[in-house]
Amino acid sequence: MNALRWDGEVLWVLDQRLLPHTVEHLRCSDSMAVVEAIRGMAVRGAPAIGIAAAWGLVLAAKRGEDVEQASRALLASRPTAVNLRWALDRLARLPTSEWADEARRLHDEDLAINKAMGDCGADYVEGLVPTGRIQVLTHCNTGALATGGWGTALGIVRTLHARGRDVHVWVDETRPWLQGARLTTWELVQEQIPCTLLADAAAPILMAQGQVAAALVGCDRVARNGDVANKTGTYAVALACAAHHVPFVVAMPWSSVDPTCPDGGAIPIEQRAPSEVLGWGTARWAPEVPVFNPAFDVTPAHLVTVYASERGRVLPPFG
Ligand code: MRU
């Protein structure tokens, strides 16, 4: 299950808008095609869009495009995930001739980072539930589809499963793009990891019933003080966790930490089209009223129990 594949000439993007019913790949042969794939959500998830942007810049250089302009367009394709800037900066430090190798390295490293983060998070969760069934709740999609492979928060689940633990995942459907319903369930079914899908608003009831050992979420940008921007609805999960004394775990690759951002208030939040909330595809279920559709929200650091990173557990402020 690869969200992205570089064949030496072009980037192939698994079109996540069509999942789970259709598996189709987009052929991106220039940087604008990559910009469109990111902006249009064919590829999504902070680490995956960082990697895609790196390959986009490689394509720009290969095609003799204006690389400065391509870099600006890639950076602007989605404003919240800082991984985009992190990946483009890594390439920009090197001569163009080394970009393809660096993009390959960045892509491969992401898998290793996720495995390390998976171990870190799994150790923590196993400490909470040393024996028997582990029930966790997750929001959005943070799996192989959102990364270079394995996943961040969903990577913790994969690691628990690989260790032989009986793990069951409560999957928030994740309105309005349904990343949980369409993508996370799809990944879990393929891995034969038991899961149950729920409407986002049902999560607190489960916590009140004592059916959630921990909530595991990813992040798009973590500010220096530990505030976390992630898919809209994450903040509500964190509040429910606090009310029910459920640990709230953020799987946090260091590529998602923004040392230039003092706190959550400084994180740019992407606002998306009203049509995403008024309906789906060609279906419309609401009249043409004004819509509030932030793609992300910010969870304050004080609601985070632990950040599981590839360098171990960390607590803010990060200094
Ligand atoms: O809008 P999306 O689908 O790109 O949002 C994705 C998320 O919010 C993820 O939780 C985050 O990027 C972490 S993915 C490992």
PDB file of N, CA and C and ligand atoms in Angstrom, residues 16 41 43-49 78 81 83 114 139-143 146-147 151-154 177 179 183 217-220 229-232 234 251 253 256 270 272 295-296, ligand 1:
ATOM      1  N   GLN A  16      -6.297   8.968  -3.434  1.00  0.00           N
ATOM      2  CA  GLN A  16      -7.024   8.603  -2.215  1.00  0.00           C
ATOM      3  C   GLN A  16      -8.466   9.095  -2.209  1.00  0.00           C
ATOM      4  N   MET A  41      -6.179  16.806  -2.699  1.00  0.00           N
ATOM      5  CA  MET A  41      -6.306  15.726  -1.716  1.00  0.00           C
ATOM      6  C   MET A  41      -6.178  14.322  -2.314  1.00  0.00           C
ATOM      7  N   VAL A  43      -3.314  13.020  -2.700  1.00  0.00           N
ATOM      8  CA  VAL A  43      -2.385  12.585  -1.657  1.00  0.00           C
ATOM      9  C   VAL A  43      -2.581  13.523  -0.476  1.00  0.00           C
ATOM     10  N   ARG A  44      -2.626  12.954   0.732  1.00  0.00           N
ATOM     11  CA  ARG A  44      -2.862  13.794   1.910  1.00  0.00           C
ATOM     12  C   ARG A  44      -2.175  13.113   3.097  1.00  0.00           C
ATOM     13  N   GLY A  45      -2.194  13.799   4.238  1.00  0.00           N
ATOM     14  CA  GLY A  45      -1.425  13.323   5.388  1.00  0.00           C
ATOM     15  C   GLY A  45      -0.086  14.051   5.371  1.00  0.00           C
ATOM     16  N   ALA A  46       0.282  14.642   6.516  1.00  0.00           N
ATOM     17  CA  ALA A  46       1.436  15.550   6.550  1.00  0.00           C
ATOM     18  C   ALA A  46       2.738  14.936   6.014  1.00  0.00           C
ATOM     19  N   PRO A  47       3.151  13.754   6.499  1.00  0.00           N
ATOM     20  CA  PRO A  47       4.418  13.219   5.971  1.00  0.00           C
ATOM     21  C   PRO A  47       4.339  12.913   4.476  1.00  0.00           C
ATOM     22  N   ALA A  48       3.207  12.379   4.021  1.00  0.00           N
ATOM     23  CA  ALA A  48       3.083  12.019   2.597  1.00  0.00           C
ATOM     24  C   ALA A  48       3.134  13.255   1.707  1.00  0.00           C
ATOM     25  N   ILE A  49       2.526  14.357   2.136  1.00  0.00           N
ATOM     26  CA  ILE A  49       2.579  15.535   1.266  1.00  0.00           C
ATOM     27  C   ILE A  49       3.970  16.171   1.282  1.00  0.00           C
ATOM     28  N   ARG A  78      -0.792  23.285   0.459  1.00  0.00           N
ATOM     29  CA  ARG A  78      -1.584  23.114   1.689  1.00  0.00           C
ATOM     30  C   ARG A  78      -0.803  23.812   2.799  1.00  0.00           C
ATOM     31  N   ALA A  81       0.321  21.765   7.199  1.00  0.00           N
ATOM     32  CA  ALA A  81       1.359  20.758   7.480  1.00  0.00           C
ATOM     33  C   ALA A  81       2.739  21.350   7.241  1.00  0.00           C
ATOM     34  N   ASN A  83       5.482  19.812   7.327  1.00  0.00           N
ATOM     35  CA  ASN A  83       6.338  18.823   6.652  1.00  0.00           C
ATOM     36  C   ASN A  83       6.677  19.247   5.232  1.00  0.00           C
ATOM     37  N   ASN A 114       8.684   6.088  11.192  1.00  0.00           N
ATOM     38  CA  ASN A 114       7.375   5.590  11.642  1.00  0.00           C
ATOM     39  C   ASN A 114       7.502   4.319  12.473  1.00  0.00           C
ATOM     40  N   HIS A 139      -8.442   9.211  15.093  1.00  0.00           N
ATOM     41  CA  HIS A 139      -9.161  10.209  14.313  1.00  0.00           C
ATOM     42  C   HIS A 139      -8.401  10.433  13.010  1.00  0.00           C
ATOM     43  N   CYS A 140      -9.106  10.582  11.909  1.00  0.00           N
ATOM     44  CA  CYS A 140      -8.512  10.814  10.585  1.00  0.00           C
ATOM     45  C   CYS A 140      -7.762   9.565  10.103  1.00  0.00           C
ATOM     46  N   ASN A 141      -6.879   9.730   9.146  1.00  0.00           N
ATOM     47  CA  ASN A 141      -6.037   8.616   8.693  1.00  0.00           C
ATOM     48  C   ASN A 141      -4.579   8.994   8.857  1.00  0.00           C
ATOM     49  N   THR A 142      -3.881   8.187   9.622  1.00  0.00           N
ATOM     50  CA  THR A 142      -2.466   8.438   9.905  1.00  0.00           C
ATOM     51  C   THR A 142      -1.646   7.206   9.547  1.00  0.00           C
ATOM     52  N   GLY A 143      -2.152   6.418   8.608  1.00  0.00           N
ATOM     53  CA  GLY A 143      -1.520   5.141   8.302  1.00  0.00           C
ATOM     54  C   GLY A 143      -0.517   5.223   7.169  1.00  0.00           C
ATOM     55  N   ALA A 146      -0.899   7.935   4.647  1.00  0.00           N
ATOM     56  CA  ALA A 146      -0.596   9.319   5.017  1.00  0.00           C
ATOM     57  C   ALA A 146       0.898   9.569   5.163  1.00  0.00           C
ATOM     58  N   THR A 147       1.692   8.533   4.904  1.00  0.00           N
ATOM     59  CA  THR A 147       3.135   8.607   5.197  1.00  0.00           C
ATOM     60  C   THR A 147       3.936   7.885   4.111  1.00  0.00           C
ATOM     61  N   GLY A 151       2.899   4.276   9.050  1.00  0.00           N
ATOM     62  CA  GLY A 151       1.986   5.236   9.670  1.00  0.00           C
ATOM     63  C   GLY A 151       2.510   5.765  10.984  1.00  0.00           C
ATOM     64  N   THR A 152       1.856   6.827  11.477  1.00  0.00           N
ATOM     65  CA  THR A 152       2.278   7.429  12.742  1.00  0.00           C
ATOM     66  C   THR A 152       1.381   6.910  13.874  1.00  0.00           C
ATOM     67  N   ALA A 153       0.209   7.521  14.082  1.00  0.00           N
ATOM     68  CA  ALA A 153      -0.687   6.989  15.124  1.00  0.00           C
ATOM     69  C   ALA A 153      -1.150   5.575  14.743  1.00  0.00           C
ATOM     70  N   LEU A 154      -1.480   5.386  13.478  1.00  0.00           N
ATOM     71  CA  LEU A 154      -1.888   4.042  13.052  1.00  0.00           C
ATOM     72  C   LEU A 154      -0.687   3.093  13.028  1.00  0.00           C
ATOM     73  N   TRP A 177     -14.179  14.848   5.130  1.00  0.00           N
ATOM     74  CA  TRP A 177     -13.566  14.065   4.064  1.00  0.00           C
ATOM     75  C   TRP A 177     -13.599  12.569   4.301  1.00  0.00           C
ATOM     76  N   GLN A 179     -11.797  10.564   6.104  1.00  0.00           N
ATOM     77  CA  GLN A 179     -10.521   9.827   6.043  1.00  0.00           C
ATOM     78  C   GLN A 179     -10.577   8.586   6.929  1.00  0.00           C
ATOM     79  N   LEU A 183     -10.457   5.494   4.608  1.00  0.00           N
ATOM     80  CA  LEU A 183      -9.048   5.120   4.485  1.00  0.00           C
ATOM     81  C   LEU A 183      -8.542   4.281   5.665  1.00  0.00           C
ATOM     82  N   VAL A 217      -3.577   9.984  17.939  1.00  0.00           N
ATOM     83  CA  VAL A 217      -3.786  10.868  16.785  1.00  0.00           C
ATOM     84  C   VAL A 217      -2.434  11.288  16.209  1.00  0.00           C
ATOM     85  N   GLY A 218      -2.490  11.828  14.993  1.00  0.00           N
ATOM     86  CA  GLY A 218      -1.276  12.348  14.361  1.00  0.00           C
ATOM     87  C   GLY A 218      -1.205  13.860  14.512  1.00  0.00           C
ATOM     88  N   CYS A 219      -0.382  14.491  13.717  1.00  0.00           N
ATOM     89  CA  CYS A 219      -0.272  15.946  13.789  1.00  0.00           C
ATOM     90  C   CYS A 219       0.199  16.492  12.433  1.00  0.00           C
ATOM     91  N   ASP A 220      -0.201  17.714  12.155  1.00  0.00           N
ATOM     92  CA  ASP A 220       0.257  18.399  10.944  1.00  0.00           C
ATOM     93  C   ASP A 220       1.307  19.445  11.252  1.00  0.00           C
ATOM     94  N   ALA A 229      -1.651  21.144  15.804  1.00  0.00           N
ATOM     95  CA  ALA A 229      -2.645  21.268  14.735  1.00  0.00           C
ATOM     96  C   ALA A 229      -2.829  19.900  14.109  1.00  0.00           C
ATOM     97  N   ASN A 230      -4.055  19.453  14.030  1.00  0.00           N
ATOM     98  CA  ASN A 230      -4.360  18.171  13.381  1.00  0.00           C
ATOM     99  C   ASN A 230      -5.790  18.265  12.844  1.00  0.00           C
ATOM    100  N   LYS A 231      -6.213  17.209  12.163  1.00  0.00           N
ATOM    101  CA  LYS A 231      -7.525  17.195  11.514  1.00  0.00           C
ATOM    102  C   LYS A 231      -8.641  17.677  12.434  1.00  0.00           C
ATOM    103  N   THR A 232      -9.501  18.535  11.893  1.00  0.00           N
ATOM    104  CA  THR A 232     -10.642  19.039  12.654  1.00  0.00           C
ATOM    105  C   THR A 232     -11.358  17.887  13.363  1.00  0.00           C
ATOM    106  N   THR A 234      -9.977  16.733  16.225  1.00  0.00           N
ATOM    107  CA  THR A 234      -8.963  16.225  17.163  1.00  0.00           C
ATOM    108  C   THR A 234      -9.115  16.924  18.516  1.00  0.00           C
ATOM    109  N   ALA A 251       1.149  11.090  18.032  1.00  0.00           N
ATOM    110  CA  ALA A 251       2.300  10.520  17.324  1.00  0.00           C
ATOM    111  C   ALA A 251       2.935  11.661  16.543  1.00  0.00           C
ATOM    112  N   PRO A 253       6.232  12.872  14.470  1.00  0.00           N
ATOM    113  CA  PRO A 253       7.566  12.870  13.856  1.00  0.00           C
ATOM    114  C   PRO A 253       8.177  14.259  14.012  1.00  0.00           C
ATOM    115  N   SER A 256       7.313  17.258  11.911  1.00  0.00           N
ATOM    116  CA  SER A 256       6.063  18.009  12.102  1.00  0.00           C
ATOM    117  C   SER A 256       6.189  19.082  13.176  1.00  0.00           C
ATOM    118  N   GLU A 270      -5.775  25.876   7.323  1.00  0.00           N
ATOM    119  CA  GLU A 270      -6.368  25.821   5.983  1.00  0.00           C
ATOM    120  C   GLU A 270      -7.900  25.843   6.078  1.00  0.00           C
ATOM    121  N   ARG A 272     -11.276  25.229   3.893  1.00  0.00           N
ATOM    122  CA  ARG A 272     -11.595  24.549   2.633  1.00  0.00           C
ATOM    123  C   ARG A 272     -13.005  24.912   2.156  1.00  0.00           C
ATOM    124  N   ALA A 295      -9.893  22.901   7.889  1.00  0.00           N
ATOM    125  CA  ALA A 295      -9.436  21.517   7.693  1.00  0.00           C
ATOM    126  C   ALA A 295      -8.755  20.973   8.953  1.00  0.00           C
ATOM    127  N   PHE A 296      -8.319  21.892   9.825  1.00  0.00           N
ATOM    128  CA  PHE A 296      -7.581  21.471  11.020  1.00  0.00           C
ATOM    129  C   PHE A 296      -8.059  22.265  12.233  1.00  0.00           C
TER     130      PHE A 296
HETATM  131  O1  MRU B   1      -6.464  16.735   5.458  1.00  0.00           O
HETATM  132  P1  MRU B   1      -5.566  15.557   5.657  1.00  0.00           P
HETATM  133  O2  MRU B   1      -6.215  14.248   5.327  1.00  0.00           O
HETATM  134  O3  MRU B   1      -4.231  15.744   4.968  1.00  0.00           O
HETATM  135  O4  MRU B   1      -5.278  15.546   7.225  1.00  0.00           O
HETATM  136  C1  MRU B   1      -4.428  14.562   7.746  1.00  0.00           C
HETATM  137  C2  MRU B   1      -4.279  14.640   9.209  1.00  0.00           C
HETATM  138  O5  MRU B   1      -4.811  15.503   9.862  1.00  0.00           O
HETATM  139  C3  MRU B   1      -3.363  13.651   9.857  1.00  0.00           C
HETATM  140  O6  MRU B   1      -3.794  13.345  11.152  1.00  0.00           O
HETATM  141  C4  MRU B   1      -1.946  14.219   9.926  1.00  0.00           C
HETATM  142  O7  MRU B   1      -1.541  14.723   8.689  1.00  0.00           O
HETATM  143  C5  MRU B   1      -0.964  13.219  10.379  1.00  0.00           C
HETATM  144  S1  MRU B   1      -0.749  11.944   9.169  1.00  0.00           S
HETATM  145  C6  MRU B   1       0.430  10.888   9.714  1.00  0.00           C
END
